[in-house]
C-alpha cells in the first residue's frame, strides 16, 4: 500500500526550493559553483535523518540526497532546513537519472541504505545493487570511490556482495556509523543488519 500523500506537500516542497533540485542542469551549475573537498551521495534517502546527521558531522563535504518519492523526501528536507545545513542538496529524481546530475568520476562515496529488495527475478534489475546500477556508479565514482551498503535482507545482501565484487569493488567491513530510520526500527525489533563498504581502489 502506498503511504498517504502528506498534507500540503506541494507548498512544503516549494518552501524547500533552495536545497531541492529537480532539473539536472541547475543542480550541476550549483555544484560546479562550490568547491567541496568531496561529494557524497545517498540514493533512496527516504525521510531518513541519515543524510542530515552525516552532513552535519562533515561540513567540508557536499552531501547530495536523491529520492524519487517526494512524499518521503519532504521530511528530510524540512529537517535539513531547520538545521540550516549549507552542504546538503536534495535531488528529486529516479536513480536511473544520476548521470544527468553528476559529472563522471565526481562522487567520492555513495550510500545505499535499506533499499527495496525486489526479490523476484522479474524485477532484479530494479535493485539498486543490480549490475546495471553498479556499472553506472563506477562511472560516477572517483578512482578511490566507495559504495557503503546496508540492508536487513540477507538475500539482497548476498546478491549485492556478488554483484559488487563482479563489478570490481573490493569488499570490506568498513561502513558508516550513523543509523538510518529503518535501521533504528530494525535494531529495536532485534533484526540483523548487514553492512558492507565496497571500494574501487
Ligand atoms: C526502504 S526505504 C529506505 C529509506 C532510508 N534509506 C532509510 O534507511 O531510512 C527505500 C527508499 O528508496 C527509494 N528508492 C527506491 N528505488 C529508488 C530509485 N530507483 N531512485 C530513487 N529512489 C529510490 C524509495 O522511494 C524509498 O524511499
mmCIF file with all atom_site columns, C-alpha atoms and ligand atoms in Angstrom:
data_model
loop_
_atom_site.group_PDB
_atom_site.id
_atom_site.type_symbol
_atom_site.label_atom_id
_atom_site.label_alt_id
_atom_site.label_comp_id
_atom_site.label_asym_id
_atom_site.label_entity_id
_atom_site.label_seq_id
_atom_site.pdbx_PDB_ins_code
_atom_site.Cartn_x
_atom_site.Cartn_y
_atom_site.Cartn_z
_atom_site.occupancy
_atom_site.B_iso_or_equiv
_atom_site.pdbx_formal_charge
_atom_site.auth_seq_id
_atom_site.auth_comp_id
_atom_site.auth_asym_id
_atom_site.auth_atom_id
_atom_site.pdbx_PDB_model_num
ATOM   1   C CA  . UNK A 1 1   ? 0.000  0.000   0.000   1.00 0.00 ? 1   UNK A CA  1
ATOM   2   C CA  . UNK A 1 2   ? 1.395  3.440   -0.905  1.00 0.00 ? 2   UNK A CA  1
ATOM   3   C CA  . UNK A 1 3   ? 1.693  5.894   2.004   1.00 0.00 ? 3   UNK A CA  1
ATOM   4   C CA  . UNK A 1 4   ? -0.971 8.610   2.172   1.00 0.00 ? 4   UNK A CA  1
ATOM   5   C CA  . UNK A 1 5   ? 0.095  11.829  0.453   1.00 0.00 ? 5   UNK A CA  1
ATOM   6   C CA  . UNK A 1 6   ? 1.478  14.259  3.049   1.00 0.00 ? 6   UNK A CA  1
ATOM   7   C CA  . UNK A 1 7   ? -0.628 17.344  3.810   1.00 0.00 ? 7   UNK A CA  1
ATOM   8   C CA  . UNK A 1 8   ? 0.334  20.497  1.866   1.00 0.00 ? 8   UNK A CA  1
ATOM   9   C CA  . UNK A 1 9   ? 3.048  18.538  0.052   1.00 0.00 ? 9   UNK A CA  1
ATOM   10  C CA  . UNK A 1 10  ? 3.390  20.964  -2.883  1.00 0.00 ? 10  UNK A CA  1
ATOM   11  C CA  . UNK A 1 11  ? 3.648  24.053  -0.654  1.00 0.00 ? 11  UNK A CA  1
ATOM   12  C CA  . UNK A 1 12  ? 6.121  22.305  1.640   1.00 0.00 ? 12  UNK A CA  1
ATOM   13  C CA  . UNK A 1 13  ? 8.307  21.288  -1.308  1.00 0.00 ? 13  UNK A CA  1
ATOM   14  C CA  . UNK A 1 14  ? 8.153  24.837  -2.686  1.00 0.00 ? 14  UNK A CA  1
ATOM   15  C CA  . UNK A 1 15  ? 9.428  26.221  0.626   1.00 0.00 ? 15  UNK A CA  1
ATOM   16  C CA  . UNK A 1 16  ? 12.483 23.991  0.236   1.00 0.00 ? 16  UNK A CA  1
ATOM   17  C CA  . UNK A 1 17  ? 13.296 25.281  -3.266  1.00 0.00 ? 17  UNK A CA  1
ATOM   18  C CA  . UNK A 1 18  ? 16.770 26.497  -2.213  1.00 0.00 ? 18  UNK A CA  1
ATOM   19  C CA  . UNK A 1 19  ? 18.004 22.978  -1.479  1.00 0.00 ? 19  UNK A CA  1
ATOM   20  C CA  . UNK A 1 20  ? 15.728 20.844  -3.671  1.00 0.00 ? 20  UNK A CA  1
ATOM   21  C CA  . UNK A 1 21  ? 16.710 20.156  -7.280  1.00 0.00 ? 21  UNK A CA  1
ATOM   22  C CA  . UNK A 1 22  ? 14.555 18.607  -9.968  1.00 0.00 ? 22  UNK A CA  1
ATOM   23  C CA  . UNK A 1 23  ? 16.457 19.943  -13.003 1.00 0.00 ? 23  UNK A CA  1
ATOM   24  C CA  . UNK A 1 24  ? 19.834 18.333  -13.700 1.00 0.00 ? 24  UNK A CA  1
ATOM   25  C CA  . UNK A 1 25  ? 21.234 21.459  -15.359 1.00 0.00 ? 25  UNK A CA  1
ATOM   26  C CA  . UNK A 1 26  ? 20.500 23.666  -12.328 1.00 0.00 ? 26  UNK A CA  1
ATOM   27  C CA  . UNK A 1 27  ? 21.975 21.101  -9.958  1.00 0.00 ? 27  UNK A CA  1
ATOM   28  C CA  . UNK A 1 28  ? 25.175 20.733  -11.999 1.00 0.00 ? 28  UNK A CA  1
ATOM   29  C CA  . UNK A 1 29  ? 25.644 24.514  -12.202 1.00 0.00 ? 29  UNK A CA  1
ATOM   30  C CA  . UNK A 1 30  ? 25.196 24.895  -8.426  1.00 0.00 ? 30  UNK A CA  1
ATOM   31  C CA  . UNK A 1 31  ? 27.551 22.023  -7.647  1.00 0.00 ? 31  UNK A CA  1
ATOM   32  C CA  . UNK A 1 32  ? 30.197 23.404  -10.031 1.00 0.00 ? 32  UNK A CA  1
ATOM   33  C CA  . UNK A 1 33  ? 29.992 26.788  -8.266  1.00 0.00 ? 33  UNK A CA  1
ATOM   34  C CA  . UNK A 1 34  ? 31.016 25.209  -4.968  1.00 0.00 ? 34  UNK A CA  1
ATOM   35  C CA  . UNK A 1 35  ? 34.466 23.814  -4.207  1.00 0.00 ? 35  UNK A CA  1
ATOM   36  C CA  . UNK A 1 36  ? 33.834 20.950  -1.796  1.00 0.00 ? 36  UNK A CA  1
ATOM   37  C CA  . UNK A 1 37  ? 36.572 18.682  -0.514  1.00 0.00 ? 37  UNK A CA  1
ATOM   38  C CA  . UNK A 1 38  ? 34.418 15.804  -1.749  1.00 0.00 ? 38  UNK A CA  1
ATOM   39  C CA  . UNK A 1 39  ? 30.893 14.946  -2.882  1.00 0.00 ? 39  UNK A CA  1
ATOM   40  C CA  . UNK A 1 40  ? 28.960 12.120  -1.218  1.00 0.00 ? 40  UNK A CA  1
ATOM   41  C CA  . UNK A 1 41  ? 25.602 10.839  -2.441  1.00 0.00 ? 41  UNK A CA  1
ATOM   42  C CA  . UNK A 1 42  ? 22.821 8.911   -0.695  1.00 0.00 ? 42  UNK A CA  1
ATOM   43  C CA  . UNK A 1 43  ? 20.484 7.053   -3.051  1.00 0.00 ? 43  UNK A CA  1
ATOM   44  C CA  . UNK A 1 44  ? 16.925 6.497   -1.790  1.00 0.00 ? 44  UNK A CA  1
ATOM   45  C CA  . UNK A 1 45  ? 17.290 8.708   1.293   1.00 0.00 ? 45  UNK A CA  1
ATOM   46  C CA  . UNK A 1 46  ? 13.598 8.394   2.186   1.00 0.00 ? 46  UNK A CA  1
ATOM   47  C CA  . UNK A 1 47  ? 12.574 10.614  5.069   1.00 0.00 ? 47  UNK A CA  1
ATOM   48  C CA  . UNK A 1 48  ? 15.631 9.477   6.975   1.00 0.00 ? 48  UNK A CA  1
ATOM   49  C CA  . UNK A 1 49  ? 17.743 11.652  9.168   1.00 0.00 ? 49  UNK A CA  1
ATOM   50  C CA  . UNK A 1 50  ? 20.871 9.784   7.995   1.00 0.00 ? 50  UNK A CA  1
ATOM   51  C CA  . UNK A 1 51  ? 21.876 12.407  5.433   1.00 0.00 ? 51  UNK A CA  1
ATOM   52  C CA  . UNK A 1 52  ? 21.172 15.275  7.801   1.00 0.00 ? 52  UNK A CA  1
ATOM   53  C CA  . UNK A 1 53  ? 23.270 13.741  10.606  1.00 0.00 ? 53  UNK A CA  1
ATOM   54  C CA  . UNK A 1 54  ? 26.095 12.793  8.241   1.00 0.00 ? 54  UNK A CA  1
ATOM   55  C CA  . UNK A 1 55  ? 26.114 16.226  6.562   1.00 0.00 ? 55  UNK A CA  1
ATOM   56  C CA  . UNK A 1 56  ? 26.093 17.999  9.939   1.00 0.00 ? 56  UNK A CA  1
ATOM   57  C CA  . UNK A 1 57  ? 29.112 15.984  11.071  1.00 0.00 ? 57  UNK A CA  1
ATOM   58  C CA  . UNK A 1 58  ? 31.099 16.626  7.864   1.00 0.00 ? 58  UNK A CA  1
ATOM   59  C CA  . UNK A 1 59  ? 30.647 20.284  6.816   1.00 0.00 ? 59  UNK A CA  1
ATOM   60  C CA  . UNK A 1 60  ? 33.598 20.120  4.366   1.00 0.00 ? 60  UNK A CA  1
ATOM   61  C CA  . UNK A 1 61  ? 31.768 17.534  2.234   1.00 0.00 ? 61  UNK A CA  1
ATOM   62  C CA  . UNK A 1 62  ? 28.784 18.224  -0.039  1.00 0.00 ? 62  UNK A CA  1
ATOM   63  C CA  . UNK A 1 63  ? 26.044 15.665  0.558   1.00 0.00 ? 63  UNK A CA  1
ATOM   64  C CA  . UNK A 1 64  ? 23.546 15.021  -2.206  1.00 0.00 ? 64  UNK A CA  1
ATOM   65  C CA  . UNK A 1 65  ? 20.473 13.015  -1.248  1.00 0.00 ? 65  UNK A CA  1
ATOM   66  C CA  . UNK A 1 66  ? 18.435 11.517  -4.047  1.00 0.00 ? 66  UNK A CA  1
ATOM   67  C CA  . UNK A 1 67  ? 14.880 10.224  -3.636  1.00 0.00 ? 67  UNK A CA  1
ATOM   68  C CA  . UNK A 1 68  ? 12.114 9.610   -6.158  1.00 0.00 ? 68  UNK A CA  1
ATOM   69  C CA  . UNK A 1 69  ? 9.196  9.857   -3.675  1.00 0.00 ? 69  UNK A CA  1
ATOM   70  C CA  . UNK A 1 70  ? 8.567  13.478  -2.708  1.00 0.00 ? 70  UNK A CA  1
ATOM   71  C CA  . UNK A 1 71  ? 6.211  12.247  -0.013  1.00 0.00 ? 71  UNK A CA  1
ATOM   72  C CA  . UNK A 1 72  ? 9.179  10.718  1.831   1.00 0.00 ? 72  UNK A CA  1
ATOM   73  C CA  . UNK A 1 73  ? 11.690 13.399  0.871   1.00 0.00 ? 73  UNK A CA  1
ATOM   74  C CA  . UNK A 1 74  ? 9.790  16.335  2.354   1.00 0.00 ? 74  UNK A CA  1
ATOM   75  C CA  . UNK A 1 75  ? 10.513 15.279  5.974   1.00 0.00 ? 75  UNK A CA  1
ATOM   76  C CA  . UNK A 1 76  ? 14.256 15.089  5.329   1.00 0.00 ? 76  UNK A CA  1
ATOM   77  C CA  . UNK A 1 77  ? 14.149 18.452  3.526   1.00 0.00 ? 77  UNK A CA  1
ATOM   78  C CA  . UNK A 1 78  ? 12.409 20.208  6.406   1.00 0.00 ? 78  UNK A CA  1
ATOM   79  C CA  . UNK A 1 79  ? 14.843 18.694  8.888   1.00 0.00 ? 79  UNK A CA  1
ATOM   80  C CA  . UNK A 1 80  ? 17.809 19.919  6.787   1.00 0.00 ? 80  UNK A CA  1
ATOM   81  C CA  . UNK A 1 81  ? 16.340 23.424  6.584   1.00 0.00 ? 81  UNK A CA  1
ATOM   82  C CA  . UNK A 1 82  ? 15.717 23.510  10.344  1.00 0.00 ? 82  UNK A CA  1
ATOM   83  C CA  . UNK A 1 83  ? 19.373 22.563  10.917  1.00 0.00 ? 83  UNK A CA  1
ATOM   84  C CA  . UNK A 1 84  ? 20.483 25.305  8.483   1.00 0.00 ? 84  UNK A CA  1
ATOM   85  C CA  . UNK A 1 85  ? 22.902 22.972  6.692   1.00 0.00 ? 85  UNK A CA  1
ATOM   86  C CA  . UNK A 1 86  ? 24.542 24.572  3.644   1.00 0.00 ? 86  UNK A CA  1
ATOM   87  C CA  . UNK A 1 87  ? 26.328 21.400  2.496   1.00 0.00 ? 87  UNK A CA  1
ATOM   88  C CA  . UNK A 1 88  ? 23.188 19.399  1.752   1.00 0.00 ? 88  UNK A CA  1
ATOM   89  C CA  . UNK A 1 89  ? 21.500 19.262  -1.669  1.00 0.00 ? 89  UNK A CA  1
ATOM   90  C CA  . UNK A 1 90  ? 18.400 17.165  -2.383  1.00 0.00 ? 90  UNK A CA  1
ATOM   91  C CA  . UNK A 1 91  ? 17.541 15.696  -5.766  1.00 0.00 ? 91  UNK A CA  1
ATOM   92  C CA  . UNK A 1 92  ? 14.000 14.622  -6.581  1.00 0.00 ? 92  UNK A CA  1
ATOM   93  C CA  . UNK A 1 93  ? 14.560 12.002  -9.298  1.00 0.00 ? 93  UNK A CA  1
ATOM   94  C CA  . UNK A 1 94  ? 14.943 8.316   -10.027 1.00 0.00 ? 94  UNK A CA  1
ATOM   95  C CA  . UNK A 1 95  ? 18.441 6.842   -9.581  1.00 0.00 ? 95  UNK A CA  1
ATOM   96  C CA  . UNK A 1 96  ? 18.458 5.936   -13.286 1.00 0.00 ? 96  UNK A CA  1
ATOM   97  C CA  . UNK A 1 97  ? 18.922 9.651   -13.997 1.00 0.00 ? 97  UNK A CA  1
ATOM   98  C CA  . UNK A 1 98  ? 22.116 10.066  -11.937 1.00 0.00 ? 98  UNK A CA  1
ATOM   99  C CA  . UNK A 1 99  ? 24.418 10.579  -14.972 1.00 0.00 ? 99  UNK A CA  1
ATOM   100 C CA  . UNK A 1 100 ? 22.341 13.644  -15.889 1.00 0.00 ? 100 UNK A CA  1
ATOM   101 C CA  . UNK A 1 101 ? 23.108 15.210  -12.487 1.00 0.00 ? 101 UNK A CA  1
ATOM   102 C CA  . UNK A 1 102 ? 26.778 14.312  -11.940 1.00 0.00 ? 102 UNK A CA  1
ATOM   103 C CA  . UNK A 1 103 ? 29.983 14.544  -13.982 1.00 0.00 ? 103 UNK A CA  1
ATOM   104 C CA  . UNK A 1 104 ? 31.857 11.259  -14.485 1.00 0.00 ? 104 UNK A CA  1
ATOM   105 C CA  . UNK A 1 105 ? 34.220 10.419  -11.587 1.00 0.00 ? 105 UNK A CA  1
ATOM   106 C CA  . UNK A 1 106 ? 32.956 13.248  -9.379  1.00 0.00 ? 106 UNK A CA  1
ATOM   107 C CA  . UNK A 1 107 ? 31.438 11.367  -6.401  1.00 0.00 ? 107 UNK A CA  1
ATOM   108 C CA  . UNK A 1 108 ? 33.695 10.019  -3.652  1.00 0.00 ? 108 UNK A CA  1
ATOM   109 C CA  . UNK A 1 109 ? 31.128 7.893   -1.816  1.00 0.00 ? 109 UNK A CA  1
ATOM   110 C CA  . UNK A 1 110 ? 27.665 6.501   -2.467  1.00 0.00 ? 110 UNK A CA  1
ATOM   111 C CA  . UNK A 1 111 ? 25.443 5.390   0.426   1.00 0.00 ? 111 UNK A CA  1
ATOM   112 C CA  . UNK A 1 112 ? 22.625 2.905   -0.204  1.00 0.00 ? 112 UNK A CA  1
ATOM   113 C CA  . UNK A 1 113 ? 20.667 2.252   2.980   1.00 0.00 ? 113 UNK A CA  1
ATOM   114 C CA  . UNK A 1 114 ? 17.855 -0.306  3.197   1.00 0.00 ? 114 UNK A CA  1
ATOM   115 C CA  . UNK A 1 115 ? 16.866 -0.147  -0.447  1.00 0.00 ? 115 UNK A CA  1
ATOM   116 C CA  . UNK A 1 116 ? 13.815 -2.073  -1.638  1.00 0.00 ? 116 UNK A CA  1
ATOM   117 C CA  . UNK A 1 117 ? 14.945 -5.723  -2.104  1.00 0.00 ? 117 UNK A CA  1
ATOM   118 C CA  . UNK A 1 118 ? 12.892 -6.536  -5.250  1.00 0.00 ? 118 UNK A CA  1
ATOM   119 C CA  . UNK A 1 119 ? 13.450 -10.248 -4.594  1.00 0.00 ? 119 UNK A CA  1
ATOM   120 C CA  . UNK A 1 120 ? 11.599 -11.659 -7.596  1.00 0.00 ? 120 UNK A CA  1
ATOM   121 C CA  . UNK A 1 121 ? 13.906 -12.319 -10.559 1.00 0.00 ? 121 UNK A CA  1
ATOM   122 C CA  . UNK A 1 122 ? 11.461 -10.472 -12.802 1.00 0.00 ? 122 UNK A CA  1
ATOM   123 C CA  . UNK A 1 123 ? 12.351 -7.220  -11.010 1.00 0.00 ? 123 UNK A CA  1
ATOM   124 C CA  . UNK A 1 124 ? 16.041 -7.923  -10.294 1.00 0.00 ? 124 UNK A CA  1
ATOM   125 C CA  . UNK A 1 125 ? 17.192 -5.020  -12.463 1.00 0.00 ? 125 UNK A CA  1
ATOM   126 C CA  . UNK A 1 126 ? 15.368 -2.596  -10.122 1.00 0.00 ? 126 UNK A CA  1
ATOM   127 C CA  . UNK A 1 127 ? 17.655 -3.473  -7.193  1.00 0.00 ? 127 UNK A CA  1
ATOM   128 C CA  . UNK A 1 128 ? 19.946 -0.529  -6.543  1.00 0.00 ? 128 UNK A CA  1
ATOM   129 C CA  . UNK A 1 129 ? 22.861 -3.007  -6.459  1.00 0.00 ? 129 UNK A CA  1
ATOM   130 C CA  . UNK A 1 130 ? 21.969 -4.675  -9.796  1.00 0.00 ? 130 UNK A CA  1
ATOM   131 C CA  . UNK A 1 131 ? 24.880 -4.784  -12.296 1.00 0.00 ? 131 UNK A CA  1
ATOM   132 C CA  . UNK A 1 132 ? 23.324 -2.027  -14.450 1.00 0.00 ? 132 UNK A CA  1
ATOM   133 C CA  . UNK A 1 133 ? 23.266 0.377   -11.478 1.00 0.00 ? 133 UNK A CA  1
ATOM   134 C CA  . UNK A 1 134 ? 26.748 -0.637  -10.266 1.00 0.00 ? 134 UNK A CA  1
ATOM   135 C CA  . UNK A 1 135 ? 28.282 -0.005  -13.705 1.00 0.00 ? 135 UNK A CA  1
ATOM   136 C CA  . UNK A 1 136 ? 26.679 3.430   -13.633 1.00 0.00 ? 136 UNK A CA  1
ATOM   137 C CA  . UNK A 1 137 ? 28.020 4.158   -10.111 1.00 0.00 ? 137 UNK A CA  1
ATOM   138 C CA  . UNK A 1 138 ? 31.504 3.039   -11.196 1.00 0.00 ? 138 UNK A CA  1
ATOM   139 C CA  . UNK A 1 139 ? 31.475 5.672   -13.946 1.00 0.00 ? 139 UNK A CA  1
ATOM   140 C CA  . UNK A 1 140 ? 30.374 8.347   -11.465 1.00 0.00 ? 140 UNK A CA  1
ATOM   141 C CA  . UNK A 1 141 ? 32.768 7.462   -8.619  1.00 0.00 ? 141 UNK A CA  1
ATOM   142 C CA  . UNK A 1 142 ? 36.297 8.844   -8.214  1.00 0.00 ? 142 UNK A CA  1
ATOM   143 C CA  . UNK A 1 143 ? 39.203 6.364   -8.551  1.00 0.00 ? 143 UNK A CA  1
ATOM   144 C CA  . UNK A 1 144 ? 39.222 5.863   -4.746  1.00 0.00 ? 144 UNK A CA  1
ATOM   145 C CA  . UNK A 1 145 ? 35.412 5.917   -4.599  1.00 0.00 ? 145 UNK A CA  1
ATOM   146 C CA  . UNK A 1 146 ? 33.263 3.635   -2.483  1.00 0.00 ? 146 UNK A CA  1
ATOM   147 C CA  . UNK A 1 147 ? 29.739 2.308   -2.043  1.00 0.00 ? 147 UNK A CA  1
ATOM   148 C CA  . UNK A 1 148 ? 28.520 1.874   1.565   1.00 0.00 ? 148 UNK A CA  1
ATOM   149 C CA  . UNK A 1 149 ? 25.622 -0.538  1.583   1.00 0.00 ? 149 UNK A CA  1
ATOM   150 C CA  . UNK A 1 150 ? 23.296 -1.580  4.446   1.00 0.00 ? 150 UNK A CA  1
ATOM   151 C CA  . UNK A 1 151 ? 20.268 -3.845  4.454   1.00 0.00 ? 151 UNK A CA  1
ATOM   152 C CA  . UNK A 1 152 ? 18.280 -6.079  6.788   1.00 0.00 ? 152 UNK A CA  1
ATOM   153 C CA  . UNK A 1 153 ? 17.643 -8.530  3.946   1.00 0.00 ? 153 UNK A CA  1
ATOM   154 C CA  . UNK A 1 154 ? 20.174 -11.380 3.868   1.00 0.00 ? 154 UNK A CA  1
ATOM   155 C CA  . UNK A 1 155 ? 19.255 -12.475 0.342   1.00 0.00 ? 155 UNK A CA  1
ATOM   156 C CA  . UNK A 1 156 ? 19.729 -8.960  -1.032  1.00 0.00 ? 156 UNK A CA  1
ATOM   157 C CA  . UNK A 1 157 ? 22.984 -8.657  0.945   1.00 0.00 ? 157 UNK A CA  1
ATOM   158 C CA  . UNK A 1 158 ? 24.447 -11.864 -0.520  1.00 0.00 ? 158 UNK A CA  1
ATOM   159 C CA  . UNK A 1 159 ? 23.314 -10.840 -4.007  1.00 0.00 ? 159 UNK A CA  1
ATOM   160 C CA  . UNK A 1 160 ? 24.861 -7.373  -3.554  1.00 0.00 ? 160 UNK A CA  1
ATOM   161 C CA  . UNK A 1 161 ? 28.197 -8.720  -2.323  1.00 0.00 ? 161 UNK A CA  1
ATOM   162 C CA  . UNK A 1 162 ? 28.369 -10.818 -5.500  1.00 0.00 ? 162 UNK A CA  1
ATOM   163 C CA  . UNK A 1 163 ? 27.415 -8.001  -7.871  1.00 0.00 ? 163 UNK A CA  1
ATOM   164 C CA  . UNK A 1 164 ? 29.767 -5.523  -6.153  1.00 0.00 ? 164 UNK A CA  1
ATOM   165 C CA  . UNK A 1 165 ? 32.685 -7.972  -6.410  1.00 0.00 ? 165 UNK A CA  1
ATOM   166 C CA  . UNK A 1 166 ? 31.872 -8.806  -10.027 1.00 0.00 ? 166 UNK A CA  1
ATOM   167 C CA  . UNK A 1 167 ? 31.868 -5.073  -10.871 1.00 0.00 ? 167 UNK A CA  1
ATOM   168 C CA  . UNK A 1 168 ? 35.403 -4.697  -9.465  1.00 0.00 ? 168 UNK A CA  1
ATOM   169 C CA  . UNK A 1 169 ? 34.732 -3.376  -5.957  1.00 0.00 ? 169 UNK A CA  1
ATOM   170 C CA  . UNK A 1 170 ? 36.918 -4.524  -3.037  1.00 0.00 ? 170 UNK A CA  1
ATOM   171 C CA  . UNK A 1 171 ? 34.673 -5.537  -0.126  1.00 0.00 ? 171 UNK A CA  1
ATOM   172 C CA  . UNK A 1 172 ? 35.470 -4.520  3.469   1.00 0.00 ? 172 UNK A CA  1
ATOM   173 C CA  . UNK A 1 173 ? 33.764 -4.322  6.869   1.00 0.00 ? 173 UNK A CA  1
ATOM   174 C CA  . UNK A 1 174 ? 34.247 -0.543  6.818   1.00 0.00 ? 174 UNK A CA  1
ATOM   175 C CA  . UNK A 1 175 ? 30.889 1.258   6.940   1.00 0.00 ? 175 UNK A CA  1
ATOM   176 C CA  . UNK A 1 176 ? 29.171 4.471   8.023   1.00 0.00 ? 176 UNK A CA  1
ATOM   177 C CA  . UNK A 1 177 ? 28.354 4.960   11.681  1.00 0.00 ? 177 UNK A CA  1
ATOM   178 C CA  . UNK A 1 178 ? 25.076 6.893   11.531  1.00 0.00 ? 178 UNK A CA  1
ATOM   179 C CA  . UNK A 1 179 ? 21.834 4.974   11.867  1.00 0.00 ? 179 UNK A CA  1
ATOM   180 C CA  . UNK A 1 180 ? 19.024 5.414   9.346   1.00 0.00 ? 180 UNK A CA  1
ATOM   181 C CA  . UNK A 1 181 ? 15.326 5.497   10.317  1.00 0.00 ? 181 UNK A CA  1
ATOM   182 C CA  . UNK A 1 182 ? 14.822 1.935   9.073   1.00 0.00 ? 182 UNK A CA  1
ATOM   183 C CA  . UNK A 1 183 ? 17.931 0.771   10.862  1.00 0.00 ? 183 UNK A CA  1
ATOM   184 C CA  . UNK A 1 184 ? 16.707 2.154   14.232  1.00 0.00 ? 184 UNK A CA  1
ATOM   185 C CA  . UNK A 1 185 ? 13.414 0.287   13.784  1.00 0.00 ? 185 UNK A CA  1
ATOM   186 C CA  . UNK A 1 186 ? 15.100 -2.968  12.761  1.00 0.00 ? 186 UNK A CA  1
ATOM   187 C CA  . UNK A 1 187 ? 17.619 -2.815  15.637  1.00 0.00 ? 187 UNK A CA  1
ATOM   188 C CA  . UNK A 1 188 ? 14.749 -2.268  18.118  1.00 0.00 ? 188 UNK A CA  1
ATOM   189 C CA  . UNK A 1 189 ? 12.996 -5.280  16.573  1.00 0.00 ? 189 UNK A CA  1
ATOM   190 C CA  . UNK A 1 190 ? 16.162 -7.345  17.104  1.00 0.00 ? 190 UNK A CA  1
ATOM   191 C CA  . UNK A 1 191 ? 16.821 -7.886  13.394  1.00 0.00 ? 191 UNK A CA  1
ATOM   192 C CA  . UNK A 1 192 ? 20.288 -8.416  11.948  1.00 0.00 ? 192 UNK A CA  1
ATOM   193 C CA  . UNK A 1 193 ? 21.735 -5.551  9.921   1.00 0.00 ? 193 UNK A CA  1
ATOM   194 C CA  . UNK A 1 194 ? 24.118 -6.498  7.101   1.00 0.00 ? 194 UNK A CA  1
ATOM   195 C CA  . UNK A 1 195 ? 26.728 -3.917  6.106   1.00 0.00 ? 195 UNK A CA  1
ATOM   196 C CA  . UNK A 1 196 ? 29.498 -3.710  3.543   1.00 0.00 ? 196 UNK A CA  1
ATOM   197 C CA  . UNK A 1 197 ? 31.917 -0.996  2.440   1.00 0.00 ? 197 UNK A CA  1
ATOM   198 C CA  . UNK A 1 198 ? 32.929 -1.567  -1.198  1.00 0.00 ? 198 UNK A CA  1
ATOM   199 C CA  . UNK A 1 199 ? 35.946 0.300   -2.604  1.00 0.00 ? 199 UNK A CA  1
ATOM   200 C CA  . UNK A 1 200 ? 37.239 0.818   -6.123  1.00 0.00 ? 200 UNK A CA  1
ATOM   201 C CA  . UNK A 1 201 ? 40.917 1.346   -5.146  1.00 0.00 ? 201 UNK A CA  1
HETATM 202 C C1  . LIG B 2 .   ? 13.044 1.274   2.365   1.00 0.00 ? 1   LIG B C1  1
HETATM 203 S S1  . LIG B 2 .   ? 13.278 2.958   2.039   1.00 0.00 ? 1   LIG B S1  1
HETATM 204 C C2  . LIG B 2 .   ? 14.749 3.364   2.983   1.00 0.00 ? 1   LIG B C2  1
HETATM 205 C C3  . LIG B 2 .   ? 14.875 4.844   3.305   1.00 0.00 ? 1   LIG B C3  1
HETATM 206 C C4  . LIG B 2 .   ? 16.162 5.279   4.037   1.00 0.00 ? 1   LIG B C4  1
HETATM 207 N N1  . LIG B 2 .   ? 17.328 4.987   3.206   1.00 0.00 ? 1   LIG B N1  1
HETATM 208 C C5  . LIG B 2 .   ? 16.296 4.609   5.396   1.00 0.00 ? 1   LIG B C5  1
HETATM 209 O O1  . LIG B 2 .   ? 17.135 3.717   5.551   1.00 0.00 ? 1   LIG B O1  1
HETATM 210 O O2  . LIG B 2 .   ? 15.569 5.009   6.332   1.00 0.00 ? 1   LIG B O2  1
HETATM 211 C C6  . LIG B 2 .   ? 13.914 2.904   0.362   1.00 0.00 ? 1   LIG B C6  1
HETATM 212 C C7  . LIG B 2 .   ? 13.818 4.266   -0.326  1.00 0.00 ? 1   LIG B C7  1
HETATM 213 O O3  . LIG B 2 .   ? 14.496 4.182   -1.578  1.00 0.00 ? 1   LIG B O3  1
HETATM 214 C C8  . LIG B 2 .   ? 13.739 4.907   -2.543  1.00 0.00 ? 1   LIG B C8  1
HETATM 215 N N2  . LIG B 2 .   ? 14.095 4.367   -3.883  1.00 0.00 ? 1   LIG B N2  1
HETATM 216 C C9  . LIG B 2 .   ? 13.977 3.077   -4.284  1.00 0.00 ? 1   LIG B C9  1
HETATM 217 N N3  . LIG B 2 .   ? 14.373 2.945   -5.559  1.00 0.00 ? 1   LIG B N3  1
HETATM 218 C C10 . LIG B 2 .   ? 14.750 4.186   -5.977  1.00 0.00 ? 1   LIG B C10 1
HETATM 219 C C11 . LIG B 2 .   ? 15.228 4.700   -7.202  1.00 0.00 ? 1   LIG B C11 1
HETATM 220 N N4  . LIG B 2 .   ? 15.398 3.907   -8.278  1.00 0.00 ? 1   LIG B N4  1
HETATM 221 N N5  . LIG B 2 .   ? 15.515 6.012   -7.290  1.00 0.00 ? 1   LIG B N5  1
HETATM 222 C C12 . LIG B 2 .   ? 15.335 6.830   -6.209  1.00 0.00 ? 1   LIG B C12 1
HETATM 223 N N6  . LIG B 2 .   ? 14.866 6.407   -5.014  1.00 0.00 ? 1   LIG B N6  1
HETATM 224 C C13 . LIG B 2 .   ? 14.573 5.101   -4.895  1.00 0.00 ? 1   LIG B C13 1
HETATM 225 C C14 . LIG B 2 .   ? 12.288 4.638   -2.149  1.00 0.00 ? 1   LIG B C14 1
HETATM 226 O O4  . LIG B 2 .   ? 11.414 5.624   -2.672  1.00 0.00 ? 1   LIG B O4  1
HETATM 227 C C15 . LIG B 2 .   ? 12.372 4.673   -0.618  1.00 0.00 ? 1   LIG B C15 1
HETATM 228 O O5  . LIG B 2 .   ? 12.140 5.963   -0.091  1.00 0.00 ? 1   LIG B O5  1
#
